[in-house]
PDB file of C-alpha atoms in Angstrom:
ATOM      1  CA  UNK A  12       2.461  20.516   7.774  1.00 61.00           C
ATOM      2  CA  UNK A  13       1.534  17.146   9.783  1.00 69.00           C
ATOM      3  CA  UNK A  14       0.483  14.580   7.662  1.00 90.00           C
ATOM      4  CA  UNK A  15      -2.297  12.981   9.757  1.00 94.00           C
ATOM      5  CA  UNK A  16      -3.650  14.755  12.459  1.00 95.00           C
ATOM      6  CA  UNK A  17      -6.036  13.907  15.329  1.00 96.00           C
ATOM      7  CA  UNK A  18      -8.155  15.756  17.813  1.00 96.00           C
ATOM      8  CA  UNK A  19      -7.967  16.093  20.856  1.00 97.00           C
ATOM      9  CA  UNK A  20      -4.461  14.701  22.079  1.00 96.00           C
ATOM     10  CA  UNK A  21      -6.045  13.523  25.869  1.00 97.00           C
ATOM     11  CA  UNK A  22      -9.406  12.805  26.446  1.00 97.00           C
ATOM     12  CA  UNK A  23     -10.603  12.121  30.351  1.00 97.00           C
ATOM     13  CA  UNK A  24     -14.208  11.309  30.490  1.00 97.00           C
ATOM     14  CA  UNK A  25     -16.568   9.475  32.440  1.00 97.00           C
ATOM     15  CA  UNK A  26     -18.098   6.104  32.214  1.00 97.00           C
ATOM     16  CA  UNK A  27     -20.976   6.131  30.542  1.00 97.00           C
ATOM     17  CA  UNK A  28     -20.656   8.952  28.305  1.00 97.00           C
ATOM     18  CA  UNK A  29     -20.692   9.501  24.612  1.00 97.00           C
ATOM     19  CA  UNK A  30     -17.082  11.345  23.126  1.00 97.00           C
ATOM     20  CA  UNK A  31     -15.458  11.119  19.317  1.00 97.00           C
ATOM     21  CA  UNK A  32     -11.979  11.793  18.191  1.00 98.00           C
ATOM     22  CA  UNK A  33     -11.967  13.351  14.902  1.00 97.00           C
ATOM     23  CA  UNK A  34      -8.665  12.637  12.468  1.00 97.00           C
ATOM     24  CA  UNK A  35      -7.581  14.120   9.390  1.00 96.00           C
ATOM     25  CA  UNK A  36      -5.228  13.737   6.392  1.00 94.00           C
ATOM     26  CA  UNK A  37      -3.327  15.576   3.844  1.00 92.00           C
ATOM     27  CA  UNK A  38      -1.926  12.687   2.091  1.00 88.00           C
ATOM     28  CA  UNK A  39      -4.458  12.118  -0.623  1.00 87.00           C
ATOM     29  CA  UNK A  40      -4.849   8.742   0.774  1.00 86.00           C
ATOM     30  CA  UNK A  41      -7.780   6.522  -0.222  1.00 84.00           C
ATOM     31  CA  UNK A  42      -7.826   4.515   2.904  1.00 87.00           C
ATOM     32  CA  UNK A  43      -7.712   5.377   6.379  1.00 91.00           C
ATOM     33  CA  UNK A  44      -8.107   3.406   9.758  1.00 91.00           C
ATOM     34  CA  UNK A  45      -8.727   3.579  13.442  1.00 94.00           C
ATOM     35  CA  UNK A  46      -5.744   1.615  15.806  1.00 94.00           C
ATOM     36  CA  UNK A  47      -6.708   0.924  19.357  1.00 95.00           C
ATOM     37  CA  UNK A  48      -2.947   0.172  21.312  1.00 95.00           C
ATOM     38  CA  UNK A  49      -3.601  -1.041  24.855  1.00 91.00           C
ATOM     39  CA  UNK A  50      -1.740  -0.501  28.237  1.00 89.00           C
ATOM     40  CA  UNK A  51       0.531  -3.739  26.709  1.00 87.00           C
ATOM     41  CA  UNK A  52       1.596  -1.585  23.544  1.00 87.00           C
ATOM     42  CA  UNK A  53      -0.523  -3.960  21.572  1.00 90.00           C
ATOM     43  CA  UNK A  54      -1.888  -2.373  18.236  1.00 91.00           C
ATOM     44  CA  UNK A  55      -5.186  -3.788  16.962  1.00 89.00           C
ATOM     45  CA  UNK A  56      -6.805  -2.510  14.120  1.00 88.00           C
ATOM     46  CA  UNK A  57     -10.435  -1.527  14.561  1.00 91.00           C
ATOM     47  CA  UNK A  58     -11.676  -0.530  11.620  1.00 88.00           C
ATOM     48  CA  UNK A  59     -10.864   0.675   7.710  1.00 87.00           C
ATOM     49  CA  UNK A  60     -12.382   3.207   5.002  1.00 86.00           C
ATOM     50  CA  UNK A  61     -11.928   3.244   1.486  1.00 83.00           C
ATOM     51  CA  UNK A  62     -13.193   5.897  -0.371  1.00 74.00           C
ATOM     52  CA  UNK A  63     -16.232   6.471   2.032  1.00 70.00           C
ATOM     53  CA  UNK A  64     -16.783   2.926   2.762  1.00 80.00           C
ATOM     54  CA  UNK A  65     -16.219   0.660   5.785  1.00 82.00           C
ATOM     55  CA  UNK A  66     -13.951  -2.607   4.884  1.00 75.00           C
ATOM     56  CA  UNK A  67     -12.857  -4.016   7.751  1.00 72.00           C
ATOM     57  CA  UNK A  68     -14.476  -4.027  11.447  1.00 75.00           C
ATOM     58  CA  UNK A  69     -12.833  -5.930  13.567  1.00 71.00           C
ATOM     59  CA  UNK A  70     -15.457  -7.691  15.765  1.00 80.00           C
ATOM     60  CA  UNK A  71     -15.624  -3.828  17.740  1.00 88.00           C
ATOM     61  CA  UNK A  72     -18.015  -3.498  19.996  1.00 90.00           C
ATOM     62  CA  UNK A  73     -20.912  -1.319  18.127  1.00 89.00           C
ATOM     63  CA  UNK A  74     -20.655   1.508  20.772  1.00 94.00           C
ATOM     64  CA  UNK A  75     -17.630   1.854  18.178  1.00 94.00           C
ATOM     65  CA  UNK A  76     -18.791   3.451  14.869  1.00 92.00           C
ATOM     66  CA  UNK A  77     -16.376   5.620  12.353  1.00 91.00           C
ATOM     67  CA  UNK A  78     -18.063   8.117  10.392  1.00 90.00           C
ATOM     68  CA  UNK A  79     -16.378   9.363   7.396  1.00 89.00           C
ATOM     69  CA  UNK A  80     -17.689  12.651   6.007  1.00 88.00           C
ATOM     70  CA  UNK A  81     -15.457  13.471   3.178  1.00 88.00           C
ATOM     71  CA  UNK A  82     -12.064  11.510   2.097  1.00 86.00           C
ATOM     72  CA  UNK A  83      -9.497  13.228   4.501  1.00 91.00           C
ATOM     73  CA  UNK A  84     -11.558  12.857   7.126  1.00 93.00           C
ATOM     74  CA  UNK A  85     -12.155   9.843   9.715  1.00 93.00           C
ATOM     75  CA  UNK A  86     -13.498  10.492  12.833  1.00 95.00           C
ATOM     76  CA  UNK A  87     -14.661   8.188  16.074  1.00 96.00           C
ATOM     77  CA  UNK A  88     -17.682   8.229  17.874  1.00 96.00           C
ATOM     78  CA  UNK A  89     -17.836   6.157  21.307  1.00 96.00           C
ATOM     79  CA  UNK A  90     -20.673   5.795  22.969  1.00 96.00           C
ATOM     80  CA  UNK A  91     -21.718   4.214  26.701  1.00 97.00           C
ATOM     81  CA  UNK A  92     -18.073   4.632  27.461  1.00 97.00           C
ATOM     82  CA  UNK A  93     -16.592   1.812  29.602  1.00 96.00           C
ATOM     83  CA  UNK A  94     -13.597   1.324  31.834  1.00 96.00           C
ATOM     84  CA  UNK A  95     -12.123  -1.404  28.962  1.00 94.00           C
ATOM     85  CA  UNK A  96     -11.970   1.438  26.558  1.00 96.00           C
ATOM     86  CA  UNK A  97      -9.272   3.181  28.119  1.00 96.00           C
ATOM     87  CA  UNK A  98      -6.286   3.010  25.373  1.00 96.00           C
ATOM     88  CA  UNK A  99      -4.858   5.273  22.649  1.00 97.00           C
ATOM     89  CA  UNK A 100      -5.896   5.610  19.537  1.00 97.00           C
ATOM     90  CA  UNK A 101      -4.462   6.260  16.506  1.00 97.00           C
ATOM     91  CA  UNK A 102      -5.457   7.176  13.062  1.00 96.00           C
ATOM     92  CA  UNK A 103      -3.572   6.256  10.342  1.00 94.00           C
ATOM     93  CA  UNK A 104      -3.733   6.577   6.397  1.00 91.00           C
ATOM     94  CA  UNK A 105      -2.157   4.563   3.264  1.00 85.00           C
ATOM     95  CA  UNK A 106      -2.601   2.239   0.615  1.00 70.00           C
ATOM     96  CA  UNK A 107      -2.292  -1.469  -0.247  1.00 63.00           C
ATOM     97  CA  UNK A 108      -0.715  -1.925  -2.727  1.00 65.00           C
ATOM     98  CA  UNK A 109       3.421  -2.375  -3.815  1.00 59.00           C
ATOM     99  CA  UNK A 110       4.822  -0.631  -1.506  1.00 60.00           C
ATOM    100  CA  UNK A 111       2.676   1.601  -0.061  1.00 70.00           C
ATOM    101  CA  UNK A 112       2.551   1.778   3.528  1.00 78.00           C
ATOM    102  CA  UNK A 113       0.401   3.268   6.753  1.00 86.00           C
ATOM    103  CA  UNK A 114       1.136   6.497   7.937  1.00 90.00           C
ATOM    104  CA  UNK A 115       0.074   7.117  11.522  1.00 93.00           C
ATOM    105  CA  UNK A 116      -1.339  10.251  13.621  1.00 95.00           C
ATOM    106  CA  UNK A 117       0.297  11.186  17.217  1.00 95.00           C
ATOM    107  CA  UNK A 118      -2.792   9.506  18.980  1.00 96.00           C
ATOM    108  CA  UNK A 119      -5.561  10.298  21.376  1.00 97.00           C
ATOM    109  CA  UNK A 120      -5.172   8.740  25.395  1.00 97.00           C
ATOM    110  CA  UNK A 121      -8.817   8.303  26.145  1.00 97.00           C
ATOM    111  CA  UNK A 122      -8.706   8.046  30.270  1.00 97.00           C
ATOM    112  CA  UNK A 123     -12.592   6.511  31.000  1.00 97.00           C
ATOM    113  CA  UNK A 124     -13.570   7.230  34.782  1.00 96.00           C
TER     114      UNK A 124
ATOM    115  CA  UNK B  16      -5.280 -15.797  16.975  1.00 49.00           C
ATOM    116  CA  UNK B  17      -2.095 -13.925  16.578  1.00 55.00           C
ATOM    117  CA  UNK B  18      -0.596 -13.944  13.123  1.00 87.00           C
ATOM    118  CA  UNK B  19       2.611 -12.316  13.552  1.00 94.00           C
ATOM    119  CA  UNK B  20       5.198 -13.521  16.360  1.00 96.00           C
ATOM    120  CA  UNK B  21       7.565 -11.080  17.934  1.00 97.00           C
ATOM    121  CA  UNK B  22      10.545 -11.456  20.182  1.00 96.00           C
ATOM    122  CA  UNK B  23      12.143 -11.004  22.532  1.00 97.00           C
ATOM    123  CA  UNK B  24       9.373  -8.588  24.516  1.00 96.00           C
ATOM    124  CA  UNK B  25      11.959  -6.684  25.548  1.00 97.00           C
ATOM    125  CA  UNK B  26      15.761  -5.634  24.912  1.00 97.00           C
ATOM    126  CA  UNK B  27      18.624  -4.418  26.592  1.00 98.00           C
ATOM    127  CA  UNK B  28      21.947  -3.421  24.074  1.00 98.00           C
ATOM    128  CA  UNK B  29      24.813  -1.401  24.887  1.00 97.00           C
ATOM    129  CA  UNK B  30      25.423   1.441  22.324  1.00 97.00           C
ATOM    130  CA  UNK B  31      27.893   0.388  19.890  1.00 97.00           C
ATOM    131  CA  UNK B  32      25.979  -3.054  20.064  1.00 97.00           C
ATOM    132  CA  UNK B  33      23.683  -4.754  17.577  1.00 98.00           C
ATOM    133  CA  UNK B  34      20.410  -4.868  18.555  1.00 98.00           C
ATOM    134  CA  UNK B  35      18.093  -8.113  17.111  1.00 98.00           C
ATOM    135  CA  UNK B  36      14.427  -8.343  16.791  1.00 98.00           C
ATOM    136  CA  UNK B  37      12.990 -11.393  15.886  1.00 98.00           C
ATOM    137  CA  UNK B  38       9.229 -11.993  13.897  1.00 98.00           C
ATOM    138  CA  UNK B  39       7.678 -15.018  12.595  1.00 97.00           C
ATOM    139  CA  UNK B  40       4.042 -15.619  10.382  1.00 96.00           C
ATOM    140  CA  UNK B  41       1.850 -17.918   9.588  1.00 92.00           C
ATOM    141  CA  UNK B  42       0.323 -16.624   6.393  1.00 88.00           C
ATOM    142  CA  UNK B  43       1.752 -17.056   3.333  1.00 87.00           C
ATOM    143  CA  UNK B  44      -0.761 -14.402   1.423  1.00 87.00           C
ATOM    144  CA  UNK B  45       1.708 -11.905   3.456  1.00 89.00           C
ATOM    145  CA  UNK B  46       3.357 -10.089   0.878  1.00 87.00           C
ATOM    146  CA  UNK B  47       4.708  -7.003   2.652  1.00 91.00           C
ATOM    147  CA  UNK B  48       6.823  -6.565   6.051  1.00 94.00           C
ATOM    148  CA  UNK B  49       6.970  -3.617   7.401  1.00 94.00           C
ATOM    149  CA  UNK B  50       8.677  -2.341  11.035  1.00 96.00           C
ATOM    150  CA  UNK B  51       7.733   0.409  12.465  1.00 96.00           C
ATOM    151  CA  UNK B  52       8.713   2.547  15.314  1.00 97.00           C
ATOM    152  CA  UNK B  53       7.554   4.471  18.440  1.00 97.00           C
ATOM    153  CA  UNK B  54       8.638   6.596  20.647  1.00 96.00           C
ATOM    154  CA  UNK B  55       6.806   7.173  24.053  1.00 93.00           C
ATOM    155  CA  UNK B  56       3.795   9.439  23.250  1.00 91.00           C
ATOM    156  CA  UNK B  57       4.151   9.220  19.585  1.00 93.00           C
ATOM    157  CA  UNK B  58       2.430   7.268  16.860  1.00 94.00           C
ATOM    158  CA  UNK B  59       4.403   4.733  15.398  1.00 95.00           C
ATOM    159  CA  UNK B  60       6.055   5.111  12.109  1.00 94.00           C
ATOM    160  CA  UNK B  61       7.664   3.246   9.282  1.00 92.00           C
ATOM    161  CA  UNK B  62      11.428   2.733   9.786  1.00 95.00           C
ATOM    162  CA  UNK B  63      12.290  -0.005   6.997  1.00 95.00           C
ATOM    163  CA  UNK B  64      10.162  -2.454   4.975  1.00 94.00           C
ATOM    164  CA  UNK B  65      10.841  -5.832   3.082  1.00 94.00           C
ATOM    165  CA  UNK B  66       8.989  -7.506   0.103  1.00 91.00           C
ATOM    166  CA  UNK B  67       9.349 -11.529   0.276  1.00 90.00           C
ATOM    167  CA  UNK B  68      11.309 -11.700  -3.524  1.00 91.00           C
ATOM    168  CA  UNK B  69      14.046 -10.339  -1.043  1.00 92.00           C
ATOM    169  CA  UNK B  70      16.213 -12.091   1.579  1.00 95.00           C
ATOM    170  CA  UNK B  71      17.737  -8.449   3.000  1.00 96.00           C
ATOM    171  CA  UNK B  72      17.260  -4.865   2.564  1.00 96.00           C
ATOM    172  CA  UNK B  73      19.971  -2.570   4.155  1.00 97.00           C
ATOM    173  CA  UNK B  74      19.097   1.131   4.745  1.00 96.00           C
ATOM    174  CA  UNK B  75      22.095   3.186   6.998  1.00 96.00           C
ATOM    175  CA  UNK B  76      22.242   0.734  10.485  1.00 97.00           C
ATOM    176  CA  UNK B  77      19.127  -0.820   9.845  1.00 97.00           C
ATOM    177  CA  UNK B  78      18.521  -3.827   8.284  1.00 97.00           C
ATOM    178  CA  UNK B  79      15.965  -6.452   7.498  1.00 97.00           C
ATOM    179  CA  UNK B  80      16.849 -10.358   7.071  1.00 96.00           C
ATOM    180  CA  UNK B  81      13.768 -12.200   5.616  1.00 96.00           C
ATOM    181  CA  UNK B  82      13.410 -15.923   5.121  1.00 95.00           C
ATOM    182  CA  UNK B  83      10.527 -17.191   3.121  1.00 94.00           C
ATOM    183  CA  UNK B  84      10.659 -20.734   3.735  1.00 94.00           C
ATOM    184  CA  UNK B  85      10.840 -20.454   7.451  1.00 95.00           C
ATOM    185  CA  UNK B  86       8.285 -17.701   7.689  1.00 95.00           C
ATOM    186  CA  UNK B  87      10.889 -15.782   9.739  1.00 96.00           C
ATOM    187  CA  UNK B  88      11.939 -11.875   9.416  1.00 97.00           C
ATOM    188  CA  UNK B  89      14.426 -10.031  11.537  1.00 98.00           C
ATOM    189  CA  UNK B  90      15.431  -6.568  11.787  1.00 98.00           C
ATOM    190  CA  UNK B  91      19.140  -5.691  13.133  1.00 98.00           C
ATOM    191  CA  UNK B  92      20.329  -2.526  14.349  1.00 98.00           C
ATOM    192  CA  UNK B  93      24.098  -2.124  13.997  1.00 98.00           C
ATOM    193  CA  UNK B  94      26.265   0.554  16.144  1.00 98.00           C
ATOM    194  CA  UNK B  95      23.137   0.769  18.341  1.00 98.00           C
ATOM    195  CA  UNK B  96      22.218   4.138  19.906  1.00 97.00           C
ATOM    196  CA  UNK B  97      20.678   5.725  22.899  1.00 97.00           C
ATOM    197  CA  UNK B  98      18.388   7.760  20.689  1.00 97.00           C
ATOM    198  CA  UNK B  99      17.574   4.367  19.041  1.00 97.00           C
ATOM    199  CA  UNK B 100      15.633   3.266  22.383  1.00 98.00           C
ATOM    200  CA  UNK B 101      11.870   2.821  21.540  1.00 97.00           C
ATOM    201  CA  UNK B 102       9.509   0.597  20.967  1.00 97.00           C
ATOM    202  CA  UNK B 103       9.539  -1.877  17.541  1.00 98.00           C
ATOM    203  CA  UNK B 104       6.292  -3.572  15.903  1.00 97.00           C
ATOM    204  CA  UNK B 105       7.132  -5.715  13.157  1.00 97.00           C
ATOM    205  CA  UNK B 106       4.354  -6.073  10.556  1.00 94.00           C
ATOM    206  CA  UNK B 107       2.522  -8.291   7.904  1.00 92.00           C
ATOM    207  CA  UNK B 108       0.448  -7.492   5.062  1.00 88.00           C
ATOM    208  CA  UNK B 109      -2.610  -9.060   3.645  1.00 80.00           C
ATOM    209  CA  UNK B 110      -6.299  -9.496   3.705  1.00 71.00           C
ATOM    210  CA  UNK B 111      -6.530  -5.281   3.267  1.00 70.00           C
ATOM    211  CA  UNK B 112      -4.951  -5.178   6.426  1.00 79.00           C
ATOM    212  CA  UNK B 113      -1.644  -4.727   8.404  1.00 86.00           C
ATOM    213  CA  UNK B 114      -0.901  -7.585  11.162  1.00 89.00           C
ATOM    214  CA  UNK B 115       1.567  -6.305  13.818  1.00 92.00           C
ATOM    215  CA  UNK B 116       3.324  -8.167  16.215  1.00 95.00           C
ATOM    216  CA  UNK B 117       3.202  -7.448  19.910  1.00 94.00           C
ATOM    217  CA  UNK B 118       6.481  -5.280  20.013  1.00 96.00           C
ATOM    218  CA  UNK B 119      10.161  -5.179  21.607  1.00 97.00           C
ATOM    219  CA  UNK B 120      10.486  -2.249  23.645  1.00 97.00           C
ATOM    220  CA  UNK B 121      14.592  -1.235  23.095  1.00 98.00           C
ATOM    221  CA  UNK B 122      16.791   0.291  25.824  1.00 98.00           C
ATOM    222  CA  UNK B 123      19.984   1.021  24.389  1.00 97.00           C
ATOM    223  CA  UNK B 124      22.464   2.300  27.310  1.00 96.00           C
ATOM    224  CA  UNK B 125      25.086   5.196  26.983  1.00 90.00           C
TER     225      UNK B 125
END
């Protein structure tokens, strides 16, 4: 039973277009966030929910806007998709407090055209 | 501006070896240090953590070596592996957020 799960695995797409990656949890989690990792590994966050509401963006561009319909879900919605956004993604769930820690989804490779 | 400081960018380690990876921060509102791994085509996940009331945690080969006053954190792998070889993000905590560093890809050869 995976833990946090994310839709589709690969996305190729062209520039230009609109796409979303939709991510879900089982955890219970009250917090959940979008990752971007780039070609260089690097993992910055883009943006966080808590309970329904966004806490952190990241200076994203605002072709980059999560949408949140219930608690276990997260999803991403790109739109005017440029070469730059070529990366995976990953969702990931936890808290923030003690020792509570982020759990993270296999990713999406978005491939922009 | 990056917050957390990782090294070396990559590593080579026989198996049998001890493998060393090397983070430093700037923030003192840090108050949790987590590492995580990855394997290719997998999302990273949490190997071993550290709170900063601790100087080392120890779980099976894996261990974390934390120094508050020099803002410095290490994680050692003892009787390295080949199935140890991935990639390793050191983290931060604060500010709502996790920090990571920029990672140490591991090759540990048979």
């Amino acid at each position: 039973d995976t833990a946090v799960s994310q839709t589709p695995k690969y996305l190729v797409t062209q520039m230009g277009n609109d796409k979303s990656i939709k991510c879900e949890q089982n955890l219970g989690h009250d917090t959940m966030y979008w990752y971007k990792q780039d070609s260089k590994k690097f993992l910055k966050i883009m943006f966080s929910y808590n309970n329904k509401e966004l806490i952190i963006n990241e200076t994203v561009p605002n072709r980059f806007s999560p949408k949140s319909p219930d608690k276990a879900h997260l999803n991403l919605h790109i739109n005017s998709l440029e070469l730059g956004d070529s990366a995976v993604y990953f969702c990931a769930t936890g808290g923030l407090e003690g020792t509570d820690t982020q759990y993270f989804g296999p990713g999406t490779r978005l491939t922009v055209l | 501006q990056q917050q957390v400081k990782q090294s070396p960018q990559s590593l080579i380690v026989q198996k049998g070896g001890i493998s060393i990876i090397n983070c430093a921060y700037e923030n003192t509102a840090f108050d949790y240090f987590p590492w995580y791994q990855q394997f290719p085509g997998k999302g990273p996940a949490l190997l071993i953590a550290i709170r900063p009331d601790v100087s080392e945690k120890k779980e099976g080969r894996f261990t974390i070596s934390f120094n508050k006053s020099a803002k410095q954190f290490s994680l050692h792998i003892m009787d390295s592996q080949p199935g140890d070889s991935a990639t390793y993000f050191c983290a931060a905590r604060g500010y709502s957020t996790l920090t990571f560093g920029k990672g140490t890809m591991l090759l540990v050869s048979p």
